[in-house]
Amino acid sequence: MGSRLTAEEVKARLSGLEGWSMEEGKWLVKKYRFPAFAGSIAFVNRIADIAEAMNHHPMIAIDYRVVTLRLTSWHAGGLTELDCASVARYDEAYAGSADERTP
């Protein structure tokens, strides 16, 4: 999972996922919104568990009710299969957080 993907390969792998964008050709970025701060924090805790299990850690920004995730593979100098697998897991975690997203 360590070799860098082309922009076309990344787009193909993200085709079924909403909201992810590629920035500067080497970052995957998405903002997740919650109705309350507590939901944001609960989500970040789930992301931390996933990142630890996959040994691949995103940049995380918490802006009250918005969590921004940024991901790249430093060793590859860009995006890899591991990044694409990670973002799919993050979206699954968000889908499972319906309780935090309901006002």
Short mmCIF file of C-alpha atoms in Angstrom, two decimals:
data_model
loop_
_atom_site.label_atom_id
_atom_site.label_comp_id
_atom_site.label_asym_id
_atom_site.label_seq_id
_atom_site.Cartn_x
_atom_site.Cartn_y
_atom_site.Cartn_z
CA MET A 1 0.00 0.00 0.00
CA GLY A 2 2.98 2.29 -0.11
CA SER A 3 3.31 3.50 -3.69
CA ARG A 4 1.91 6.85 -4.74
CA LEU A 5 -1.27 6.93 -6.80
CA THR A 6 -1.90 9.17 -9.79
CA ALA A 7 -4.62 11.82 -9.59
CA GLU A 8 -6.80 9.67 -11.86
CA GLU A 9 -6.34 6.62 -9.60
CA VAL A 10 -7.30 8.66 -6.54
CA LYS A 11 -10.41 10.04 -8.26
CA ALA A 12 -11.46 6.51 -9.26
CA ARG A 13 -11.08 5.23 -5.71
CA LEU A 14 -13.06 8.15 -4.29
CA SER A 15 -15.85 7.93 -6.86
CA GLY A 16 -18.31 6.41 -4.38
CA LEU A 17 -17.46 8.81 -1.54
CA GLU A 18 -18.99 12.28 -1.19
CA GLY A 19 -17.31 15.46 -0.09
CA TRP A 20 -13.66 14.50 -0.43
CA SER A 21 -11.46 16.82 -2.44
CA MET A 22 -7.86 16.56 -3.52
CA GLU A 23 -5.70 19.58 -2.71
CA GLU A 24 -2.25 20.37 -4.07
CA GLY A 25 -2.19 16.91 -5.66
CA LYS A 26 -1.19 15.29 -2.37
CA TRP A 27 -3.93 15.88 0.21
CA LEU A 28 -7.40 14.43 0.67
CA VAL A 29 -9.63 16.86 2.58
CA LYS A 30 -13.18 16.73 3.93
CA LYS A 31 -15.27 18.73 6.39
CA TYR A 32 -17.80 16.97 8.60
CA ARG A 33 -20.54 19.02 10.30
CA PHE A 34 -22.31 18.32 13.59
CA PRO A 35 -25.17 20.11 15.37
CA ALA A 36 -23.19 20.32 18.63
CA PHE A 37 -19.60 20.44 19.82
CA ALA A 38 -19.95 17.15 21.71
CA GLY A 39 -20.76 15.33 18.45
CA SER A 40 -17.61 16.72 16.88
CA ILE A 41 -15.48 15.45 19.76
CA ALA A 42 -17.12 12.00 19.76
CA PHE A 43 -16.41 11.73 16.03
CA VAL A 44 -12.77 12.75 16.48
CA ASN A 45 -12.37 10.04 19.11
CA ARG A 46 -13.66 7.44 16.63
CA ILE A 47 -11.28 8.78 13.96
CA ALA A 48 -8.40 8.48 16.44
CA ASP A 49 -9.28 4.82 17.07
CA ILE A 50 -9.41 4.09 13.34
CA ALA A 51 -6.12 5.91 12.73
CA GLU A 52 -4.38 3.98 15.49
CA ALA A 53 -5.71 0.65 14.17
CA MET A 54 -4.55 1.48 10.63
CA ASN A 55 -1.33 3.15 11.83
CA HIS A 56 -2.12 6.07 9.52
CA HIS A 57 -3.01 9.39 11.10
CA PRO A 58 -4.83 12.38 9.59
CA MET A 59 -4.43 16.04 10.38
CA ILE A 60 -7.50 16.96 12.42
CA ALA A 61 -8.94 20.45 12.93
CA ILE A 62 -11.88 20.96 15.27
CA ASP A 63 -13.74 24.20 14.71
CA TYR A 64 -16.63 23.99 17.15
CA ARG A 65 -19.14 21.91 15.15
CA VAL A 66 -16.98 21.28 12.08
CA VAL A 67 -14.24 18.65 11.92
CA THR A 68 -11.80 18.89 9.02
CA LEU A 69 -9.67 15.87 8.13
CA ARG A 70 -6.59 16.17 5.89
CA LEU A 71 -4.68 13.08 4.85
CA THR A 72 -1.54 12.24 2.89
CA SER A 73 1.22 9.64 2.93
CA TRP A 74 4.45 11.45 3.75
CA HIS A 75 6.70 8.50 2.90
CA ALA A 76 5.23 8.28 -0.61
CA GLY A 77 5.16 12.02 -1.23
CA GLY A 78 1.46 11.94 -2.01
CA LEU A 79 -1.63 9.78 -1.84
CA THR A 80 -1.63 5.99 -1.56
CA GLU A 81 -4.10 3.12 -1.23
CA LEU A 82 -3.84 3.58 2.54
CA ASP A 83 -5.20 7.12 2.28
CA CYS A 84 -8.14 5.93 0.19
CA ALA A 85 -8.87 3.06 2.60
CA SER A 86 -8.68 5.47 5.54
CA VAL A 87 -11.15 7.99 4.12
CA ALA A 88 -13.65 5.22 3.43
CA ARG A 89 -13.40 4.17 7.09
CA TYR A 90 -13.82 7.78 8.24
CA ASP A 91 -17.01 8.10 6.20
CA GLU A 92 -18.28 4.85 7.76
CA ALA A 93 -17.61 6.33 11.20
CA TYR A 94 -19.55 9.45 10.25
CA ALA A 95 -22.46 7.38 8.93
CA GLY A 96 -22.50 5.56 12.28
CA SER A 97 -22.65 8.83 14.20
CA ALA A 98 -26.29 9.62 13.46
CA ASP A 99 -27.00 10.19 17.16
CA GLU A 100 -24.44 13.00 17.35
CA ARG A 101 -25.78 14.53 14.13
CA THR A 102 -29.42 14.67 15.21
CA PRO A 103 -30.23 17.98 16.94
#
